[in-house]
Coordinates of C-alpha atoms and ligand atoms in Angstrom, one line a residue:
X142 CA 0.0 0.0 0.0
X143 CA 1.2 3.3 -0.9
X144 CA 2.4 5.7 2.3
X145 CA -0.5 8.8 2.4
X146 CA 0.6 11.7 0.2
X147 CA 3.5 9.9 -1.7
X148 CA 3.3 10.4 -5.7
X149 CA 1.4 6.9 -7.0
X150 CA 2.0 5.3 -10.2
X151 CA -1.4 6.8 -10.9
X152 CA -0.2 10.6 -11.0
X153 CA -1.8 11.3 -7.3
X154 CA -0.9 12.8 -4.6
X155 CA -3.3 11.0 -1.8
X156 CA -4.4 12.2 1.3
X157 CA -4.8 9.8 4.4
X158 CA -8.2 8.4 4.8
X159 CA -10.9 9.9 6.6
X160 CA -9.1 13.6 6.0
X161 CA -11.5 15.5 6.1
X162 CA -12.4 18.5 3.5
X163 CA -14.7 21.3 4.1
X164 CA -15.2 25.1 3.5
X165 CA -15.6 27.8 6.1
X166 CA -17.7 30.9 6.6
X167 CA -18.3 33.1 9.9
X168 CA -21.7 34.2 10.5
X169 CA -21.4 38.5 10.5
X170 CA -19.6 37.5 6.9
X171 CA -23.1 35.8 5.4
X172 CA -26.0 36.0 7.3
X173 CA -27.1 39.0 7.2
X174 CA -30.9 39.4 8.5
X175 CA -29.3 41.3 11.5
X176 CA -32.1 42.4 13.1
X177 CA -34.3 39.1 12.5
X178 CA -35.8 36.5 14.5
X179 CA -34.7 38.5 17.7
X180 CA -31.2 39.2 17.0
X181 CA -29.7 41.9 18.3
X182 CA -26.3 44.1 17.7
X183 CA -23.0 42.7 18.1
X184 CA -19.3 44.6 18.0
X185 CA -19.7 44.8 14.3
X186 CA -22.8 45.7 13.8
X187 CA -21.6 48.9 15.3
X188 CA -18.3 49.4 14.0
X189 CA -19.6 49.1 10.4
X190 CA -21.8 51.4 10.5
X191 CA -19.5 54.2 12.5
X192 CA -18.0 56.3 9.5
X193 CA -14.8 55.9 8.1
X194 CA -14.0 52.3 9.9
X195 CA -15.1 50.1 7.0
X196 CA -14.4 50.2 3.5
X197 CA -17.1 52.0 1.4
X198 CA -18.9 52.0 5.0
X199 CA -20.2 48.1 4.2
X200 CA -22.0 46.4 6.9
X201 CA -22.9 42.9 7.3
X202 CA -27.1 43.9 7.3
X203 CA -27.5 41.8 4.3
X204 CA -24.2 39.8 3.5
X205 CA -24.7 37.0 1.3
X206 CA -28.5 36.5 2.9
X207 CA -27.6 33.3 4.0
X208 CA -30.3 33.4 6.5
X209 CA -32.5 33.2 4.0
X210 CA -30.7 31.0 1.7
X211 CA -28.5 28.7 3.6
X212 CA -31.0 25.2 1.8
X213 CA -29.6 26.4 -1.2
X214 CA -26.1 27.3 0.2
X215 CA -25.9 23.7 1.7
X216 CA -27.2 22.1 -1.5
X217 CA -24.1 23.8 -3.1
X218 CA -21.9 22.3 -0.6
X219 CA -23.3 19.2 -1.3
X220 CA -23.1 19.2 -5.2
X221 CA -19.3 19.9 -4.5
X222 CA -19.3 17.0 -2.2
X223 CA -17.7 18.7 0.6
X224 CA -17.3 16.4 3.7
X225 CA -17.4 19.0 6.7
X226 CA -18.9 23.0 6.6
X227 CA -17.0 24.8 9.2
X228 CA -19.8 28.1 10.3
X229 CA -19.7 30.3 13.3
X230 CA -22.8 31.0 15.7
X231 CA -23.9 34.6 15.9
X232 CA -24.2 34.9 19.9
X233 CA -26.4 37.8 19.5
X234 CA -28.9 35.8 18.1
X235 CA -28.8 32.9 20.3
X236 CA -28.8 35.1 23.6
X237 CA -29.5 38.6 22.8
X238 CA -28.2 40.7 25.8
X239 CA -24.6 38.0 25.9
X240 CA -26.6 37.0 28.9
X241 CA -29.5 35.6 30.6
X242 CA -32.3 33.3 28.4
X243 CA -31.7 31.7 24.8
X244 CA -33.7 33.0 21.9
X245 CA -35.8 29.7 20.9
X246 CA -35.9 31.8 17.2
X247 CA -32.1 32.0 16.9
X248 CA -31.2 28.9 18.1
X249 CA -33.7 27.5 16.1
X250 CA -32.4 28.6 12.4
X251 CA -28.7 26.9 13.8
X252 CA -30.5 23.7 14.4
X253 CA -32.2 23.6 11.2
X254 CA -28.9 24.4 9.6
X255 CA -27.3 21.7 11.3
X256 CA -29.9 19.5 10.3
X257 CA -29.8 20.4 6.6
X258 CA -26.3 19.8 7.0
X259 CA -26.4 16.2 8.0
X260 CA -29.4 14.9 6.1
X261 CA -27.0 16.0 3.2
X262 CA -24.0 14.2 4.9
X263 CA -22.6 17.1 6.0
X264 CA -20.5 17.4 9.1
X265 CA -21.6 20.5 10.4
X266 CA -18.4 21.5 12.5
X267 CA -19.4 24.7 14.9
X268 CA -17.5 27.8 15.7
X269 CA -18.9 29.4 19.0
X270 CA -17.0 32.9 18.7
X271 CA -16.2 33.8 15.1
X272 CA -15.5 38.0 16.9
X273 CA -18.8 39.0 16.8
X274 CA -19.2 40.1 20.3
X275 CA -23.0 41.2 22.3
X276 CA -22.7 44.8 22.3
X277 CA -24.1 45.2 25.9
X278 CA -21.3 43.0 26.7
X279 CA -18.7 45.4 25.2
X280 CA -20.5 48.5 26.6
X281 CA -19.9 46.4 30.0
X282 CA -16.2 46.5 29.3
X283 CA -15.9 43.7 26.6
X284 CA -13.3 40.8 26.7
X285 CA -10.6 43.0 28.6
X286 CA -13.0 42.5 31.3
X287 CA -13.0 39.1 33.1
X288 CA -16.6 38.7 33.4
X289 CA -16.9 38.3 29.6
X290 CA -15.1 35.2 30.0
X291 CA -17.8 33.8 32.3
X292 CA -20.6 35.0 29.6
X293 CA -18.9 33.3 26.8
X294 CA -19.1 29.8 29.1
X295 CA -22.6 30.1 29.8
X296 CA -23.2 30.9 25.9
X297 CA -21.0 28.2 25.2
X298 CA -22.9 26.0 27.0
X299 CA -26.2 27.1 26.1
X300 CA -25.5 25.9 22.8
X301 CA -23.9 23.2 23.5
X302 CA -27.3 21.9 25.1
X303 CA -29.6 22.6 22.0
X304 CA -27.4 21.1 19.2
X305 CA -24.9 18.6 21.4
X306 CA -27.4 15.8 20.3
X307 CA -25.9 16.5 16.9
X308 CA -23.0 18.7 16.5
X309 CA -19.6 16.6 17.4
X310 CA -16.9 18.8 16.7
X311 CA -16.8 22.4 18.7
X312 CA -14.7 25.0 18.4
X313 CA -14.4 28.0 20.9
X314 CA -12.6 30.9 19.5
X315 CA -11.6 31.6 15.8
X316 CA -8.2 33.5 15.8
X317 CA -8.2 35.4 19.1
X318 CA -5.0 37.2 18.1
X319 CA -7.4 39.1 15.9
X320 CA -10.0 39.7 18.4
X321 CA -7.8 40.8 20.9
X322 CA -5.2 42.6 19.2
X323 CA -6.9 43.9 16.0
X324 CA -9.7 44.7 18.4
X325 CA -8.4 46.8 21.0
X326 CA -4.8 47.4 20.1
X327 CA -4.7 49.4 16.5
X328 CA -8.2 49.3 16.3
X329 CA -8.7 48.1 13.3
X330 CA -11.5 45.6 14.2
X331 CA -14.2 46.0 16.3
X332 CA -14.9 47.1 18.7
X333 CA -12.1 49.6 17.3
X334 CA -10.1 50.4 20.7
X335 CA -6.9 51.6 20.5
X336 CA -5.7 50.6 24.7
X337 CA -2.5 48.1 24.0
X338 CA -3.2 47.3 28.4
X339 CA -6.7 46.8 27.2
X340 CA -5.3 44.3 24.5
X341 CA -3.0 42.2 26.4
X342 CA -6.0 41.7 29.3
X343 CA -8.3 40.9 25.9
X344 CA -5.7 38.0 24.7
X345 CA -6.3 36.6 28.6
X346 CA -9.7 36.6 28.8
X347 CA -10.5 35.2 25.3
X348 CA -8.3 32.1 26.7
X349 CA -10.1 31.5 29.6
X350 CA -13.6 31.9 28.4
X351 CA -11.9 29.3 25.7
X352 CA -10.8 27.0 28.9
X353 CA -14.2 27.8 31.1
X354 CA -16.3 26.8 27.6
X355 CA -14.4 24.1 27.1
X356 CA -14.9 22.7 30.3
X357 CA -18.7 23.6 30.3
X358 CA -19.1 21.5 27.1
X359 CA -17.2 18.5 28.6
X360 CA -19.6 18.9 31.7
X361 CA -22.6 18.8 29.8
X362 CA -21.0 15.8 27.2
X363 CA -17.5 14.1 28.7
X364 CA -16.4 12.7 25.4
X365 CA -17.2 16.5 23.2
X366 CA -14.6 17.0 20.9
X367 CA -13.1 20.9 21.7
X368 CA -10.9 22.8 20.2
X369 CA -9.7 26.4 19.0
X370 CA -8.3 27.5 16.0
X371 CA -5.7 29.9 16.3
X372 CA -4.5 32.1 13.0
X373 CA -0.5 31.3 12.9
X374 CA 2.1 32.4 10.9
X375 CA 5.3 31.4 9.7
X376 CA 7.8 34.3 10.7
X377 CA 11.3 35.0 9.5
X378 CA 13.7 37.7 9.8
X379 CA 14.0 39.7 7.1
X380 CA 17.8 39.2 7.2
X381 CA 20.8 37.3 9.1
X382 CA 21.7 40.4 11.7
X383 CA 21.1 39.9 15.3
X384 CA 18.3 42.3 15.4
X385 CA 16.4 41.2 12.9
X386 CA 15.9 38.1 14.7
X387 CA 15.3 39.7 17.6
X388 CA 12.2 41.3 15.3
X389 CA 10.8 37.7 14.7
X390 CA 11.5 36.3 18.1
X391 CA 8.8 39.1 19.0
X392 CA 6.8 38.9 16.2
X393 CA 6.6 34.8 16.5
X394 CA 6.1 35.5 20.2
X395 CA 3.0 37.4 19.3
X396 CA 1.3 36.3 16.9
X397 CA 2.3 32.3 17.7
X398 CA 3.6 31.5 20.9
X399 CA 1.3 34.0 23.2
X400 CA -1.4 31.8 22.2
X401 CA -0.2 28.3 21.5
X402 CA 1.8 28.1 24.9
X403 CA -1.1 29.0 27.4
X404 CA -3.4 26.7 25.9
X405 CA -0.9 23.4 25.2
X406 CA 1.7 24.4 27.7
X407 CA -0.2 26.2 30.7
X408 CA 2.1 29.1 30.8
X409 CA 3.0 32.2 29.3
X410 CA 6.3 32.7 27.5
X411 CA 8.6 34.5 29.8
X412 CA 10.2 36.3 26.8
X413 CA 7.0 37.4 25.6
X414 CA 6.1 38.8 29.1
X415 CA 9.1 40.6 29.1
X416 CA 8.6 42.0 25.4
X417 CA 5.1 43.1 26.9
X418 CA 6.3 44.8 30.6
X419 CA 6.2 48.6 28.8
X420 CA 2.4 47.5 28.4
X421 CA 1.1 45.2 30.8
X422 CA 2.4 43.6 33.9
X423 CA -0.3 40.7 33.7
X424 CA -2.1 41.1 36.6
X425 CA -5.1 40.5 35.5
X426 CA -4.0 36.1 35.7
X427 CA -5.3 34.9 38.5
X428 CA -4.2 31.8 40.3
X429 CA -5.8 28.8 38.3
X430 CA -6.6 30.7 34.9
X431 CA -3.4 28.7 33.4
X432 CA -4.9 25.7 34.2
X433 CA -8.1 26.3 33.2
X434 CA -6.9 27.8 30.1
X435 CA -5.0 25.3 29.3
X436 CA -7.8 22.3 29.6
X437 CA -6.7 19.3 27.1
X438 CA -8.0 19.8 23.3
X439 CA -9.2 17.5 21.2
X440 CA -7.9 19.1 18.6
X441 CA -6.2 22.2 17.4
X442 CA -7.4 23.9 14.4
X443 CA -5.2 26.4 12.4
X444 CA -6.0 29.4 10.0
X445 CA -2.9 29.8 8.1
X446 CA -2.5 32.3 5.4
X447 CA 0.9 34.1 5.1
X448 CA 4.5 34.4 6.2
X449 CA 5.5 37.5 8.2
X450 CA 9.2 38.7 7.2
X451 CA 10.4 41.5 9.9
X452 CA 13.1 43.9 10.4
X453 CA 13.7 45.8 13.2
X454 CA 13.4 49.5 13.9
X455 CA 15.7 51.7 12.2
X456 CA 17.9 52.9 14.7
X457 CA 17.8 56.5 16.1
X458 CA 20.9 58.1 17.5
X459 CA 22.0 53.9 18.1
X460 CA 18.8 53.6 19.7
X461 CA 16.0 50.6 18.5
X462 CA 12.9 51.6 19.6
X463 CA 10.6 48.5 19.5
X464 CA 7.7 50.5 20.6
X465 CA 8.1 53.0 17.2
X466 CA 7.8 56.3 19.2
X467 CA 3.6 55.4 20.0
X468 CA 2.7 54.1 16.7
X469 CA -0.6 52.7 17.0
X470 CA -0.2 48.9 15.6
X471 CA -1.5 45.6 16.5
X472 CA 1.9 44.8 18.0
X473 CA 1.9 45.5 22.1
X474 CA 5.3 46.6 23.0
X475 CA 6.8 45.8 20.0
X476 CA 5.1 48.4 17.7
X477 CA 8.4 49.4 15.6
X478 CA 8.9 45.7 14.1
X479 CA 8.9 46.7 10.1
X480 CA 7.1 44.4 7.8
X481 CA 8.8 43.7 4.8
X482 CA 7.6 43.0 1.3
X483 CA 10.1 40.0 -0.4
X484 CA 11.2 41.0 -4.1
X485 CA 9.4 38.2 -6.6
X486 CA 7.2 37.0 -4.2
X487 CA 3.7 36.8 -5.6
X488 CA 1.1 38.3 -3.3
X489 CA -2.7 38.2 -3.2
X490 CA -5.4 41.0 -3.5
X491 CA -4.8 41.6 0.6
X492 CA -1.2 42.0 -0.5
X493 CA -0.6 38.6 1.6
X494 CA 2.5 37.0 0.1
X495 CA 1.8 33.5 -1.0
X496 CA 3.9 31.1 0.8
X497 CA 3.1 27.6 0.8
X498 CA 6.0 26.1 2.4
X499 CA 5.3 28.6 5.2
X500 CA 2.0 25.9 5.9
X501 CA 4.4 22.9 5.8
X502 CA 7.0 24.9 8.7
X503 CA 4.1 25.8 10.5
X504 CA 2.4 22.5 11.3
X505 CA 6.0 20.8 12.1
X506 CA 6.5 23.6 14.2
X507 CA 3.2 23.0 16.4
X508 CA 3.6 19.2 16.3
X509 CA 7.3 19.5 17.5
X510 CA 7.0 21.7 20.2
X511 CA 3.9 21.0 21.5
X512 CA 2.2 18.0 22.9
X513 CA 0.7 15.7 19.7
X514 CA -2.7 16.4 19.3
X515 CA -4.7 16.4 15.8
X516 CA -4.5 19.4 13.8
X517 CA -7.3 20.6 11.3
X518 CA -6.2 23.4 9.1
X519 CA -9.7 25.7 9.8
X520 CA -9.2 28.2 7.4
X521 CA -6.7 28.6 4.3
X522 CA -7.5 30.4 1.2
X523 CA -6.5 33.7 -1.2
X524 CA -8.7 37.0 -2.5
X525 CA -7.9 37.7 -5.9
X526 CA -9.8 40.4 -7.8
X527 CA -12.1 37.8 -9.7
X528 CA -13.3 38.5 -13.0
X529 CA -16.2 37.1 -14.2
X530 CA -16.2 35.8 -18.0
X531 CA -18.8 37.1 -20.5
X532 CA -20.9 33.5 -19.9
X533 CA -20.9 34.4 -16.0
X534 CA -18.1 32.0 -15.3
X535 CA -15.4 33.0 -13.1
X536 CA -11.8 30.9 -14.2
X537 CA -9.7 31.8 -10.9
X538 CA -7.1 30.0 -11.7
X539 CA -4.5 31.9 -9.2
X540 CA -6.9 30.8 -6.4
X541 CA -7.0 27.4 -7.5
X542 CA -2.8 27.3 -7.8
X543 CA -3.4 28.6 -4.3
X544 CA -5.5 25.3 -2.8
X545 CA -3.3 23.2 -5.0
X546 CA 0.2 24.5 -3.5
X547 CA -1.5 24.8 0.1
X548 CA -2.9 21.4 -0.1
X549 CA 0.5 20.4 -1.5
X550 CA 2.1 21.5 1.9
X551 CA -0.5 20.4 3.7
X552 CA 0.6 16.5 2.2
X553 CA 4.0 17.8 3.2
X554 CA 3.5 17.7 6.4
X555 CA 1.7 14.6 6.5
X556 CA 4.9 13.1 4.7
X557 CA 6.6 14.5 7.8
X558 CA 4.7 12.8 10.6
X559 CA 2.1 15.8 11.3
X560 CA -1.3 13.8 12.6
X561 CA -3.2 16.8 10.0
X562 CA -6.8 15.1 9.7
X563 CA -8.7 18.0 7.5
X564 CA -8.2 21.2 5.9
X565 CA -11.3 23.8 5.2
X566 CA -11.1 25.9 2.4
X567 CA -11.7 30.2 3.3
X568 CA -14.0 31.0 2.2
X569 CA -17.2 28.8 0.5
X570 CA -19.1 31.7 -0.2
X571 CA -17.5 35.3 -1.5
X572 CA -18.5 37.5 1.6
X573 CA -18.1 40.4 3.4
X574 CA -14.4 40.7 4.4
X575 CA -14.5 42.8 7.5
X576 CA -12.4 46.4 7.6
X577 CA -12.4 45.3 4.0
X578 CA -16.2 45.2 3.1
X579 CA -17.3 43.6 0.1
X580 CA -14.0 44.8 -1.7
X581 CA -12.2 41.4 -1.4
X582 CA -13.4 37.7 -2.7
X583 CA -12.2 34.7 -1.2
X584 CA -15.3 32.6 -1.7
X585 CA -14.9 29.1 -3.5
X586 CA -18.5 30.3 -5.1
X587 CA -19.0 33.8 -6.7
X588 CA -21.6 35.9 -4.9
X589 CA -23.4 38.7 -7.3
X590 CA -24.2 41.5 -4.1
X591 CA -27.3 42.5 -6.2
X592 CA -29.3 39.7 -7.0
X593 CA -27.8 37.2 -4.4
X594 CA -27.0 34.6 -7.2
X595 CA -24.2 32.1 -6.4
X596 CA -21.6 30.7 -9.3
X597 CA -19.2 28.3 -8.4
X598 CA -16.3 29.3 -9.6
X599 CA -13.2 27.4 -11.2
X600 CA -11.6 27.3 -8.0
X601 CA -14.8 25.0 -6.4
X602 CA -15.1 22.3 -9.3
X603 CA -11.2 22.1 -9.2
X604 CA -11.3 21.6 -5.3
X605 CA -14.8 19.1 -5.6
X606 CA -12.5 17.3 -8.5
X607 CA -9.6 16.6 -4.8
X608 CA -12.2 16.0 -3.0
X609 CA -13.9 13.2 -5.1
X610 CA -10.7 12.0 -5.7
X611 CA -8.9 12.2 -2.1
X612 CA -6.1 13.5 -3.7
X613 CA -4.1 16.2 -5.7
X614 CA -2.7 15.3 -9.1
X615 CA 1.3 14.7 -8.8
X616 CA 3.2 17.1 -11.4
X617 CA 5.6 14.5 -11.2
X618 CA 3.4 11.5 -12.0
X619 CA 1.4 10.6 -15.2
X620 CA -2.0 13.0 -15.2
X621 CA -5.0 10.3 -13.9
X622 CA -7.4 9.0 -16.4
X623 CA -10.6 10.9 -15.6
Ligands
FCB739 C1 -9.4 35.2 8.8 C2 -10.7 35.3 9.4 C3 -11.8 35.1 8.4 C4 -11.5 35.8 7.1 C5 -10.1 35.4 6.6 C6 -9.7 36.0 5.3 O1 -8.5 36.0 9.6 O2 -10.9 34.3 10.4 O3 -13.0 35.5 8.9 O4 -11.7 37.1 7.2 O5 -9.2 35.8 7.6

């Protein structure tokens, strides 16, 4: 028998059985009907409509309508074949006030989802915090206050009891470094705070209402499967000089290692700490949060996108600032680390460079230096400015070289011993791409704004194509008979 992902006679590159392939939405990015069935605002609601925050001033009130259309929207997931569809739960409908009772009406539309979802084979796989946060629970501090942390268990748990009868796989938090830091450090998320203290107490909090959830599922269901999917990146420094690693030490100890070493290793990186001491000087842990926080996962899920190359500060009279003289960046305490652009290396329409390898690093990474656990890749994908051919088809082919070399490192990794069991595409529907509006597509399926009509586009019968196969075609190897 051939060894998962090795190049086969056939010309395939296969993936292991039972991987798992899905595509992934969040619901402020689709849903729209914000102000339906008893839902009320969240952060974003308000930040997208507070002038001069959002692209073009685009707000989620209609998104994609999925509301409203997710039969159809799971009968196109079907017709692709996808195995899993990774959404989020909009709290604010489900518990309006981010306290108190459940609203039968929201709570409701998730169950029928979920049961759309699995009379279509469908594994639904549930995200409970995809950053849309209760506003009254931001007006009463939001998550740099510790009491949100309790909120988000008793949500999590609220749900948990509605759809735990058919919903196996949970995940807490999507990408806290973005709630927390894009949140409340530059602002450039909601709720649009610009308090780096604020930030670093935000980047707690999330954790523990990610440990007290997780334990609130596992009290209501021992055996739930829980995890969180953290957005990780591979970092480099943009050359060999001492300071220059120094830049990615902080940058990997930000964006990476503040996150993955609470919840797999119970403790917070002492360099990181000390990076942070200008900003915060943690007291807002409290005896027992480590532990809580970190509470054994099931799995871990990953959102990978891009490599970070950083320099340091330019030096001023032999002086680095790392705190770039009060710039306002999503960076605590290390606010001067420069961001450089490579020469020749192909970027998307966010002006992410495209780094495959960079996915291969990153999962060896994880499963060297932390305990093994199985790793899902939750969200992976590339906006390109789509055009759409004059018989409405829409021929992406740079996203679909995208999947290809991604899923290529995914295999990679594999090859290297990484226990990866699934990979969800970002996004399965073109939607609305926060600070950036409705200006940038990632969707697997073209969304026309106006008349709500859905095309798939190249980039989703290329990717139903691996999935029906369980396997990319190997360059190397003779193309498959079809
Ligand atoms: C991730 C988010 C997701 C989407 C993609 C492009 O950071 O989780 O909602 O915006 O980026």
């Amino acid at each position: 028998m051939l060894a998962a992902g090795a190049p086969s006679p056939t010309g395939l590159r296969v993936f292991p059985e039972g991987f798992l392939f899905g595509a992934a939405t969040a619901a402020y990015q689709i849903e729209g009907a914000v102000a339906e069935g008893g839902r009320t605002p969240s952060i974003w609601d308000t930040f997208s409509i507070t002038p001069g925050r959002v692209v073009g001033g685009h707000s989620g009130a209609v998104a994609t309508d999925h509301y409203h259309r997710y039969r159809d929207d799971v009968a196109t997931m079907a017709r692709l074949g996808l195995n899993s569809y990774r959404f989020s739960i909009s709290w604010s409908r489900v518990q309006p006030d981010g306290a108190g009772p459940a609203n039968p009406a929201g709570l409701d539309f998730y169950r029928r989802l979920v049961d759309e979802l699995l009379e279509n084979g469908i594994l639904p796989w549930v995200t409970l915090y995809h950053w849309d946060l209760p506003q009254p629970l931001e007006d009463a501090g939001g998550w740099p206050a510790r009491d949100t942390a309790a909120r988000f268990a008793e949500y999590a748990a609220l749900v948990h009891r509605v759809l735990g009868d058919r919903v196996r796989n949970w995940t807490t938090l999507n990408e806290p470094w973005c709630s927390s830091l894009l949140g409340y450090a530059n602002g450039h998320h909601a709720p649009g705070r610009t308090e780096p203290d604020a930030a670093v107490a935000a980047v707690h909090h999330l954790l523990l209402g990610h440990g007290l959830a997780t334990q609130a599922i596992r009290a209501q269901e021992p055996g739930a499967e829980v995890g969180c999917t953290v957005n990780l990146y591979a970092v480099s420094p943009a050359s060999d000089s001492p300071a220059d690693a120094e830049a990615a030490r902080r940058i990997d100890g930000l964006s990476n290692r503040l996150f993955l070493d609470p919840l797999l290793l119970g403790r917070y990186p002492d360099d990181v700490v000390a990076d942070l001491a200008t900003v915060s000087d943690f007291s807002h842990v409290r005896d027992g949060d480590l532990e809580t926080i970190s509470t054994p996962l099931s799995m871990l899920g990953i959102n990978y996108y891009s490599r970070h190359v950083v320099a340091a500060p330019e030096p001023v009279d032999g002086v680095v600032d790392w705190r770039g003289g009060g710039a306002v960046e999503p960076w605590p305490g290390s606010e001067g680390v420069r961001f450089v652009k490579r020469d020749g290396v192909p970027v998307t329409a966010m002006d992410w460079e495209i780094d495959a390898p960079g996915l291969t690093e990153t999962l060896v990474r994880v499963n060297r230096e932390y305990p093994e656990l199985p790793l899902y890749i939750t969200e992976n994908g590339a906006a390109f400015d789509d055009q759409i051919d004059g018989d409405g088809a829409v021929n992406d082919q740079p996203r679909v070289a995208y999947f290809d070399g991604h899923l290529r490192a995914c295999l990679d990794a594999i090859d290297e011993g990484v226990p990866l069991r699934g990979y969800f595409a970002w996004s399965l529907l073109d939607n609305y791409e926060w600070a950036w509006g409705y200006t940038r597509r990632f969707g697997i399926v073209h969304v026309d704004y106006e008349t709500q009509v859905r095309t798939p586009k190249a980039s989703a019968l290329w990717y139903s194509d691996v999935i029906a196969r369980h396997a990319v075609a190997d360059p190397q190897g003779a193309e498959p008979a079809r």
